[in-house]
Amino acid sequence: MKTSYKYLLLAAAFSLAACQQESEDTKSSKETVKQEQAVDKGEVKGAEAKHTETTRVDEHSYGNLDEVELKHLDLELNVNFEARSLEGFVDITFDRLKDGVSTLVLDTRDIDIQKAQYMTDAGWVDTEFDLADKNPVLGSKLTVELDDNTTKARVYYRTQPQASGLQWLTPEQTAGKKHPFVYSQAQAIHARSFIPIQDSPAVRVTYKANLKTPKDLLAVMSAFNEPDTELDGDYHFEMPQAIPPYLIALGVGNLEFKAMSDRTGVYAEPGLLDASVAEFNDTEEMVKVTEEMFGPYRWGRYDLLILPPSFPFGGMENPRLSFITPTVIAGDKSLVNLIAHELAHSWSGNLVTNATWRDFWLNEGFTSYVENRIMEELYGKKRATMERALDVQGLRQEVEALPKGDTILNVNLDGRDPDDAFSGVPYTKGQMFLTYLENKFGREVFDEFLVEYFNSHAFQSLTTEEFKKYLNENLLEKHPGVVSMDEINVWIHEPMLPEMMPNPTSDAFTTIDSKTKAWLGGETQLSEMGSAEWTVHEWLHFINNLPEDLKLEQMKQLDQAFSLTDSTNNEIAHAWLMLAVKTNYDVVMPRLETYLVSIGRRKLIVPLYRELMNTDEGAKFAKRVYKVARPGYHPLAQGTIDEIVGK
Ligand SMILES: [Zn+2]
């Protein structure tokens, strides 16, 4: 996922007391995971996976992971827009890891369970089930009784309108305004709100799904999508590669497809399709350069689904079909590092997966590193360095405001919802850790290490401790005297940013800094800044580094010279609106209102609400605008902003 919470502090964890009470329960989910190479259906020759056994705890799943190992799901669901519900059943195929296993324990949240069955030689038979009271973080434990031999269970269920992993949009909330839209967002622990499942990233399943929808809508999933599917309201999907539950995803709406190459394409509402294709048509090149650097793309097709503007994230790396915010369609490819990021997850995250959410940096640190390598390969060193420098600037600011514990890579979640610990730390600190290793060992050695890491852990999940062991054996000990385990431990287990962290600097940014200084000192005019040649990154650096005590007259000069209030680039607009709120430059208020009502991406809107709440006047404005905007936001964004502004 691309969140880049550069300026975003999430709401404090809720209901900690309740989760601590539950910790007795969750501790029981010790797991002996047999890591096996997943079925690769021969699309690409899979790498040889090592077979290891580890004992694991996932504090975020009730599932009896130590007793049964999920293998495959068959989903039969009716997409009911009127009831805002997915209705149907899931068949769960599993292996038994022990003798005498008598239950299948699953995670659910806000799901109506209607009936449970298991398979016998004579067919399906009804069985008892128990749905426990809801825990505010984990949801409700579902226990299904089994007989001694069965390896297949069926659960009939209905999701509820408030399912945290689904957003149901009215026609008015879409780009085209004529058809409803629904999409899922399962990471981190929201798959359980639309499928009863062992919702742990240590679990891997293949799946098949049949979705029934209104006839005029198209359904897509994180699976094989037939590019020229006919609209008939009856859609079939197959995902032959084993994926963790948080990567199961669906979208249903007035979608059309346009190919960008033989294996890449875009699904979007018709009004957004051409602009999306024009913006993202470097995707095939991105896949190629990533394959050259880090080994084969193992997932068949790579398509993009462009979501309505209310999507709370930048993107979500659902396999074969990344979900993408339309806020990066800038008209000049200036924000396509988002695509590089989601694509990079096809190696780090989707192929090699964090075993628990404490190991989230293994997903996002590696992905941010690979993302930047793709950008360098395709768009050159200058741009890649600027993007790295902007991220590190954001990280340095952010860690000052975060709880110290949340600045640790191998973060202790203490039973909190993983969403509440999200920050730029696993992304940018993780990326800088890998950049540090690259600098120390040299790119050639480090790339070899990465390729082997991806190959040897393909279709497996691993913990931070397992990664450290692998790193020690395959990099540190092979090249002794370069980096010590003590240094690795500082990176992974110590708070804040280590002294040894690389500090990416861009010559272009240094030039801007000195010109800005000259303007602030009254030595030059804005017309002499040389801004005609600036890229979006240079604009962002310029605005982000202006002092927060600028006088209104200076804000006016900036706006007159550069028309910043009217910027159509959502990142530049965000940076300018932040500065305007801080400096009380109220000319922007109508633009700010439009911005907050039309976009639901948390990274762009949450810091603005937070900043507005610092003054009485701002708070009044924020409350009024939020009332209008709230119904259009995703439940996750609503939850975050409710904490800041109030409902
Ligand atoms: Zn990501």
mmCIF file of N, CA, C and O in Angstrom, residues 57 82 111 210 232 234 318 325 341 385 493 540 545 592 632 635:
data_model
loop_
_atom_site.group_PDB
_atom_site.id
_atom_site.type_symbol
_atom_site.label_atom_id
_atom_site.label_comp_id
_atom_site.label_asym_id
_atom_site.label_seq_id
_atom_site.Cartn_x
_atom_site.Cartn_y
_atom_site.Cartn_z
ATOM 1 N N VAL A 57 3.283 -16.349 16.086
ATOM 2 C CA VAL A 57 2.145 -15.789 16.787
ATOM 3 C C VAL A 57 1.624 -14.675 15.901
ATOM 4 O O VAL A 57 2.397 -13.868 15.410
ATOM 5 N N GLU A 82 -28.529 -2.611 -3.306
ATOM 6 C CA GLU A 82 -29.611 -2.038 -2.501
ATOM 7 C C GLU A 82 -29.386 -2.284 -1.016
ATOM 8 O O GLU A 82 -29.527 -1.390 -0.194
ATOM 9 N N ILE A 111 -20.138 -9.528 10.248
ATOM 10 C CA ILE A 111 -20.715 -10.407 9.230
ATOM 11 C C ILE A 111 -21.859 -11.198 9.862
ATOM 12 O O ILE A 111 -21.725 -11.696 10.969
ATOM 13 N N ASN A 210 -17.157 -16.648 -7.960
ATOM 14 C CA ASN A 210 -18.242 -16.278 -8.866
ATOM 15 C C ASN A 210 -18.968 -15.100 -8.249
ATOM 16 O O ASN A 210 -19.446 -15.183 -7.120
ATOM 17 N N ASP A 232 -22.450 -9.304 -18.354
ATOM 18 C CA ASP A 232 -23.652 -10.128 -18.215
ATOM 19 C C ASP A 232 -24.052 -10.311 -16.753
ATOM 20 O O ASP A 232 -24.964 -11.063 -16.437
ATOM 21 N N ASP A 234 -22.516 -11.842 -14.471
ATOM 22 C CA ASP A 234 -22.121 -13.141 -13.917
ATOM 23 C C ASP A 234 -20.640 -13.338 -14.239
ATOM 24 O O ASP A 234 -20.282 -13.600 -15.384
ATOM 25 N N ASN A 318 -3.122 -4.928 -4.879
ATOM 26 C CA ASN A 318 -3.820 -6.189 -5.089
ATOM 27 C C ASN A 318 -3.227 -6.906 -6.300
ATOM 28 O O ASN A 318 -3.064 -6.306 -7.354
ATOM 29 N N THR A 325 -5.617 5.467 -6.901
ATOM 30 C CA THR A 325 -6.390 6.701 -6.737
ATOM 31 C C THR A 325 -6.325 7.536 -8.026
ATOM 32 O O THR A 325 -5.270 7.595 -8.663
ATOM 33 N N HIS A 341 5.503 1.945 -7.267
ATOM 34 C CA HIS A 341 5.379 1.404 -5.913
ATOM 35 C C HIS A 341 4.475 0.165 -5.895
ATOM 36 O O HIS A 341 4.866 -0.894 -5.393
ATOM 37 N N THR A 385 16.425 10.805 -7.137
ATOM 38 C CA THR A 385 17.036 11.426 -5.946
ATOM 39 C C THR A 385 16.093 12.450 -5.332
ATOM 40 O O THR A 385 15.952 12.527 -4.111
ATOM 41 N N HIS A 493 15.613 -2.314 15.475
ATOM 42 C CA HIS A 493 14.956 -2.350 16.783
ATOM 43 C C HIS A 493 15.046 -1.060 17.589
ATOM 44 O O HIS A 493 14.438 -0.959 18.660
ATOM 45 N N LEU A 540 7.309 21.020 -5.077
ATOM 46 C CA LEU A 540 6.991 20.509 -3.739
ATOM 47 C C LEU A 540 8.090 20.878 -2.745
ATOM 48 O O LEU A 540 7.815 21.299 -1.625
ATOM 49 N N ASN A 545 9.363 23.892 1.954
ATOM 50 C CA ASN A 545 10.452 24.464 2.738
ATOM 51 C C ASN A 545 10.342 25.979 2.926
ATOM 52 O O ASN A 545 11.272 26.609 3.423
ATOM 53 N N LEU A 592 -9.926 25.337 -0.995
ATOM 54 C CA LEU A 592 -9.722 24.317 0.033
ATOM 55 C C LEU A 592 -10.999 23.509 0.241
ATOM 56 O O LEU A 592 -10.961 22.282 0.369
ATOM 57 N N GLY A 632 -19.070 11.133 1.584
ATOM 58 C CA GLY A 632 -18.326 10.675 0.416
ATOM 59 C C GLY A 632 -17.009 9.994 0.753
ATOM 60 O O GLY A 632 -16.358 9.440 -0.116
ATOM 61 N N PRO A 635 -14.938 4.549 4.980
ATOM 62 C CA PRO A 635 -15.016 4.367 6.436
ATOM 63 C C PRO A 635 -13.672 4.592 7.151
ATOM 64 O O PRO A 635 -13.646 5.129 8.256
#
